[in-house]
Each structure stands twice: as C-alpha cells, then as structure tokens.
PDB file of C-alpha atoms in Angstrom:
ATOM      1  CA  MET A   1       1.698  19.212 -70.192  1.00  0.00           C
ATOM      2  CA  PRO A   2       0.743  17.805 -66.877  1.00  0.00           C
ATOM      3  CA  LEU A   3      -0.396  14.455 -66.403  1.00  0.00           C
ATOM      4  CA  THR A   4      -4.075  13.465 -66.603  1.00  0.00           C
ATOM      5  CA  ASP A   5      -5.957  11.073 -64.824  1.00  0.00           C
ATOM      6  CA  ASP A   6      -6.378   9.172 -67.891  1.00  0.00           C
ATOM      7  CA  ASP A   7      -2.564   9.609 -68.840  1.00  0.00           C
ATOM      8  CA  LEU A   8      -1.851   8.402 -65.397  1.00  0.00           C
ATOM      9  CA  ALA A   9      -4.521   5.033 -65.675  1.00  0.00           C
ATOM     10  CA  PHE A  10      -2.532   4.378 -68.969  1.00  0.00           C
ATOM     11  CA  LEU A  11       0.547   4.486 -67.633  1.00  0.00           C
ATOM     12  CA  ALA A  12      -0.254   1.930 -65.390  1.00  0.00           C
ATOM     13  CA  THR A  13      -0.929  -0.568 -68.181  1.00  0.00           C
ATOM     14  CA  VAL A  14       2.779   0.082 -69.352  1.00  0.00           C
ATOM     15  CA  THR A  15       4.807  -2.448 -67.741  1.00  0.00           C
ATOM     16  CA  VAL A  16       8.205  -3.818 -67.940  1.00  0.00           C
ATOM     17  CA  ALA A  17       9.986  -7.282 -66.946  1.00  0.00           C
ATOM     18  CA  VAL A  18      11.770  -6.488 -63.835  1.00  0.00           C
ATOM     19  CA  ALA A  19      12.352 -10.495 -63.124  1.00  0.00           C
ATOM     20  CA  PRO A  20      11.258 -13.592 -64.508  1.00  0.00           C
ATOM     21  CA  GLY A  21       7.377 -13.593 -64.229  1.00  0.00           C
ATOM     22  CA  ARG A  22       7.573 -10.107 -62.685  1.00  0.00           C
ATOM     23  CA  SER A  23       6.174  -6.826 -64.534  1.00  0.00           C
ATOM     24  CA  LEU A  24       6.019  -3.637 -63.071  1.00  0.00           C
ATOM     25  CA  ASP A  25       4.344  -0.625 -64.620  1.00  0.00           C
ATOM     26  CA  LEU A  26       5.557   2.808 -65.215  1.00  0.00           C
ATOM     27  CA  VAL A  27       3.587   4.689 -62.196  1.00  0.00           C
ATOM     28  CA  LEU A  28       4.944   2.475 -60.074  1.00  0.00           C
ATOM     29  CA  LEU A  29       8.419   2.862 -61.158  1.00  0.00           C
ATOM     30  CA  VAL A  30       8.507   6.327 -61.149  1.00  0.00           C
ATOM     31  CA  ARG A  31       7.079   6.553 -57.406  1.00  0.00           C
ATOM     32  CA  ALA A  32       9.829   3.830 -56.420  1.00  0.00           C
ATOM     33  CA  TRP A  33      12.159   5.823 -58.057  1.00  0.00           C
ATOM     34  CA  ARG A  34      11.177   9.060 -56.400  1.00  0.00           C
ATOM     35  CA  ALA A  35      10.709   7.144 -53.063  1.00  0.00           C
ATOM     36  CA  HIS A  36      14.491   5.648 -53.093  1.00  0.00           C
ATOM     37  CA  LEU A  37      16.119   8.996 -53.862  1.00  0.00           C
ATOM     38  CA  ALA A  38      13.839  10.718 -50.784  1.00  0.00           C
ATOM     39  CA  LYS A  39      15.358   7.963 -48.381  1.00  0.00           C
ATOM     40  CA  PHE A  40      18.659   8.308 -49.625  1.00  0.00           C
ATOM     41  CA  GLU A  41      18.279  11.771 -48.996  1.00  0.00           C
ATOM     42  CA  ALA A  42      16.803  10.934 -45.414  1.00  0.00           C
ATOM     43  CA  ASP A  43      19.638   8.670 -44.914  1.00  0.00           C
ATOM     44  CA  LEU A  44      22.382  11.210 -44.635  1.00  0.00           C
ATOM     45  CA  PHE A  45      20.768  13.025 -41.598  1.00  0.00           C
ATOM     46  CA  ALA A  46      20.300   9.452 -39.796  1.00  0.00           C
ATOM     47  CA  ALA A  47      22.221   8.541 -36.720  1.00  0.00           C
ATOM     48  CA  PRO A  48      25.157   6.460 -38.104  1.00  0.00           C
ATOM     49  CA  ASP A  49      24.369   3.572 -36.018  1.00  0.00           C
ATOM     50  CA  ASP A  50      20.586   3.615 -37.303  1.00  0.00           C
ATOM     51  CA  LEU A  51      19.790   0.219 -38.544  1.00  0.00           C
ATOM     52  CA  SER A  52      17.475   1.508 -41.140  1.00  0.00           C
ATOM     53  CA  ILE A  53      20.019   3.181 -43.076  1.00  0.00           C
ATOM     54  CA  TRP A  54      19.921   1.843 -46.808  1.00  0.00           C
ATOM     55  CA  GLY A  55      23.288   0.799 -48.134  1.00  0.00           C
ATOM     56  CA  ALA A  56      25.101  -0.021 -51.871  1.00  0.00           C
ATOM     57  CA  HIS A  57      22.610  -2.621 -52.860  1.00  0.00           C
ATOM     58  CA  ASP A  58      19.484  -0.581 -52.221  1.00  0.00           C
ATOM     59  CA  TYR A  59      21.172   2.361 -54.510  1.00  0.00           C
ATOM     60  CA  ILE A  60      22.049  -0.261 -57.117  1.00  0.00           C
ATOM     61  CA  ALA A  61      18.359  -1.224 -56.781  1.00  0.00           C
ATOM     62  CA  ALA A  62      17.138   2.530 -57.308  1.00  0.00           C
ATOM     63  CA  LEU A  63      19.317   2.640 -60.528  1.00  0.00           C
ATOM     64  CA  CYS A  64      17.553  -0.511 -61.870  1.00  0.00           C
ATOM     65  CA  PHE A  65      14.442   1.207 -61.497  1.00  0.00           C
ATOM     66  CA  ARG A  66      15.996   4.110 -63.356  1.00  0.00           C
ATOM     67  CA  ASP A  67      16.568   1.588 -66.099  1.00  0.00           C
ATOM     68  CA  TRP A  68      13.115  -0.013 -65.878  1.00  0.00           C
ATOM     69  CA  ILE A  69      11.665   3.800 -66.387  1.00  0.00           C
ATOM     70  CA  ALA A  70      13.816   4.350 -69.415  1.00  0.00           C
ATOM     71  CA  GLN A  71      12.510   1.105 -70.970  1.00  0.00           C
ATOM     72  CA  ALA A  72       8.711   1.919 -70.151  1.00  0.00           C
ATOM     73  CA  THR A  73       9.311   5.278 -71.383  1.00  0.00           C
ATOM     74  CA  ALA A  74      10.766   4.214 -74.965  1.00  0.00           C
ATOM     75  CA  LEU A  75       7.100   2.424 -75.365  1.00  0.00           C
ATOM     76  CA  LEU A  76       5.386   5.198 -74.848  1.00  0.00           C
ATOM     77  CA  PRO A  77       3.587   7.802 -77.588  1.00  0.00           C
ATOM     78  CA  LEU A  78       5.948  10.904 -78.253  1.00  0.00           C
ATOM     79  CA  ASP A  79       3.598  13.291 -76.271  1.00  0.00           C
ATOM     80  CA  LEU A  80       2.942  11.323 -73.374  1.00  0.00           C
ATOM     81  CA  ARG A  81       7.008  10.363 -73.228  1.00  0.00           C
ATOM     82  CA  ARG A  82       7.557  14.183 -73.071  1.00  0.00           C
ATOM     83  CA  ALA A  83       5.141  14.436 -69.954  1.00  0.00           C
ATOM     84  CA  VAL A  84       6.678  11.409 -68.166  1.00  0.00           C
ATOM     85  CA  ASP A  85      10.023  12.687 -69.137  1.00  0.00           C
ATOM     86  CA  SER A  86       9.368  16.028 -67.622  1.00  0.00           C
ATOM     87  CA  VAL A  87       8.252  14.093 -64.233  1.00  0.00           C
ATOM     88  CA  VAL A  88      11.137  11.908 -64.722  1.00  0.00           C
ATOM     89  CA  ALA A  89      13.643  14.999 -65.035  1.00  0.00           C
ATOM     90  CA  GLU A  90      12.499  16.569 -61.888  1.00  0.00           C
ATOM     91  CA  ILE A  91      13.630  13.480 -59.841  1.00  0.00           C
ATOM     92  CA  ASP A  92      17.001  13.087 -61.813  1.00  0.00           C
ATOM     93  CA  ARG A  93      17.825  16.743 -61.011  1.00  0.00           C
ATOM     94  CA  ARG A  94      17.527  16.028 -57.074  1.00  0.00           C
ATOM     95  CA  PHE A  95      19.417  12.651 -58.159  1.00  0.00           C
ATOM     96  CA  LEU A  96      22.144  14.732 -59.825  1.00  0.00           C
ATOM     97  CA  ALA A  97      22.245  17.249 -56.952  1.00  0.00           C
ATOM     98  CA  PHE A  98      22.867  14.448 -54.197  1.00  0.00           C
ATOM     99  CA  THR A  99      25.636  12.470 -56.557  1.00  0.00           C
ATOM    100  CA  GLN A 100      29.066  13.151 -58.417  1.00  0.00           C
ATOM    101  CA  PRO A 101      30.442  11.506 -61.052  1.00  0.00           C
ATOM    102  CA  ASP A 102      31.930   8.150 -60.191  1.00  0.00           C
ATOM    103  CA  VAL A 103      35.139   8.200 -62.105  1.00  0.00           C
ATOM    104  CA  ASP A 104      36.468   5.303 -60.808  1.00  0.00           C
ATOM    105  CA  ASN A 105      33.202   2.956 -61.818  1.00  0.00           C
ATOM    106  CA  ARG A 106      32.818   2.147 -58.190  1.00  0.00           C
ATOM    107  CA  VAL A 107      28.879   1.982 -58.683  1.00  0.00           C
ATOM    108  CA  GLU A 108      29.377  -0.840 -61.336  1.00  0.00           C
ATOM    109  CA  HIS A 109      32.121  -2.546 -59.717  1.00  0.00           C
ATOM    110  CA  ALA A 110      29.716  -2.941 -56.400  1.00  0.00           C
ATOM    111  CA  ALA A 111      27.159  -4.168 -58.789  1.00  0.00           C
ATOM    112  CA  ASP A 112      29.283  -6.411 -60.259  1.00  0.00           C
ATOM    113  CA  ASP A 113      27.564  -5.302 -63.472  1.00  0.00           C
ATOM    114  CA  HIS A 114      30.283  -3.562 -66.062  1.00  0.00           C
ATOM    115  CA  ASP A 115      27.753  -2.728 -68.895  1.00  0.00           C
ATOM    116  CA  PRO A 116      29.349  -0.145 -71.337  1.00  0.00           C
ATOM    117  CA  THR A 117      25.522   0.726 -72.459  1.00  0.00           C
ATOM    118  CA  HIS A 118      24.800   1.870 -68.836  1.00  0.00           C
ATOM    119  CA  ASP A 119      22.847   5.505 -69.037  1.00  0.00           C
ATOM    120  CA  TRP A 120      24.294   8.397 -67.227  1.00  0.00           C
ATOM    121  CA  TRP A 121      22.972   7.340 -63.741  1.00  0.00           C
ATOM    122  CA  TRP A 122      25.426   4.296 -63.478  1.00  0.00           C
ATOM    123  CA  HIS A 123      28.007   6.469 -63.429  1.00  0.00           C
ATOM    124  CA  ARG A 124      26.928   8.695 -60.647  1.00  0.00           C
ATOM    125  CA  LEU A 125      27.619   7.742 -56.818  1.00  0.00           C
ATOM    126  CA  PRO A 126      26.493   9.841 -53.547  1.00  0.00           C
ATOM    127  CA  ARG A 127      28.722  12.987 -52.627  1.00  0.00           C
ATOM    128  CA  SER A 128      28.336  11.975 -48.807  1.00  0.00           C
ATOM    129  CA  GLY A 129      26.754   9.465 -46.721  1.00  0.00           C
ATOM    130  CA  PRO A 130      26.615   5.971 -45.684  1.00  0.00           C
ATOM    131  CA  ILE A 131      26.226   4.893 -49.186  1.00  0.00           C
ATOM    132  CA  HIS A 132      28.849   7.162 -50.302  1.00  0.00           C
ATOM    133  CA  ASP A 133      31.044   5.514 -47.511  1.00  0.00           C
ATOM    134  CA  GLU A 134      30.044   2.210 -48.317  1.00  0.00           C
ATOM    135  CA  LEU A 135      31.145   2.319 -52.014  1.00  0.00           C
ATOM    136  CA  MET A 136      34.268   3.968 -51.320  1.00  0.00           C
ATOM    137  CA  LYS A 137      35.200   0.570 -49.667  1.00  0.00           C
ATOM    138  CA  VAL A 138      34.752  -1.447 -52.687  1.00  0.00           C
TER     139      VAL A 138
END
C-alpha cells in the first residue's frame, strides 16, 4: 500500500526523543536514513583526500536514525506500520548490499556502546571505503 499525503501528514506527527528536549518525526527520520546511506555510497567514489568524506561517527549516527525509525514505527497502527516498513525495507536492502557482517563488533566498539539488544543494523559494517577503513583500525 503506497503512502498517501494524509499518511505522510500523520507520520510527521509521530515523534521520538533523540536527545533531551529534542524529538524528530518519522518522515524526517526515514529521509535521514536514506540520505545518510546515499552519502556513504557516494563517498565510495570520492577522492581519498576529499575533506567532505564522512567517517565512522557519521555511520554510527546513521544507525541511531535507524534505531529511532524502529521506535517510531512501533507506535503506528498495523496497516500504516506495514506501509512504512515497506519503504524502510528498500533502504535497508541498499544498506545490506553496502555492508557485511561485523563479526568483530567494530561498530559497537567504535560507538563505545556494547548493547546486547542492538538490532541487526548495528552488526554490519561497510564492505569497503573510508568508513570501512576507519573501522578496521578500531
């Protein structure tokens, strides 16, 4: 079921706390997850000395966006949750293609956040590129 304008308006009212006194809505969170992944993919083709390349902390921030999406979608009615999950699944598929299993927990180590309840996206690291290289030094 595609999302309607009314659905998007409602989703913009569904918020989660991301910091003390700061909340973000579900529409913004999904857009941020998509934009972060696009930036990571673009950085694969950037010159190594490009100062705009994002690093491991940016990757960890993106994983937080994905966490907040999961929190927000849990608040939705089932039919709307399925529609949003479908949109997020497309982004997740790109993320899976871009990443590999993080068997050494380098991402959690870089985040200094070893949490046994972390979802699957916390257990993946980029297959290659500047973030991969940075995480391999952790």
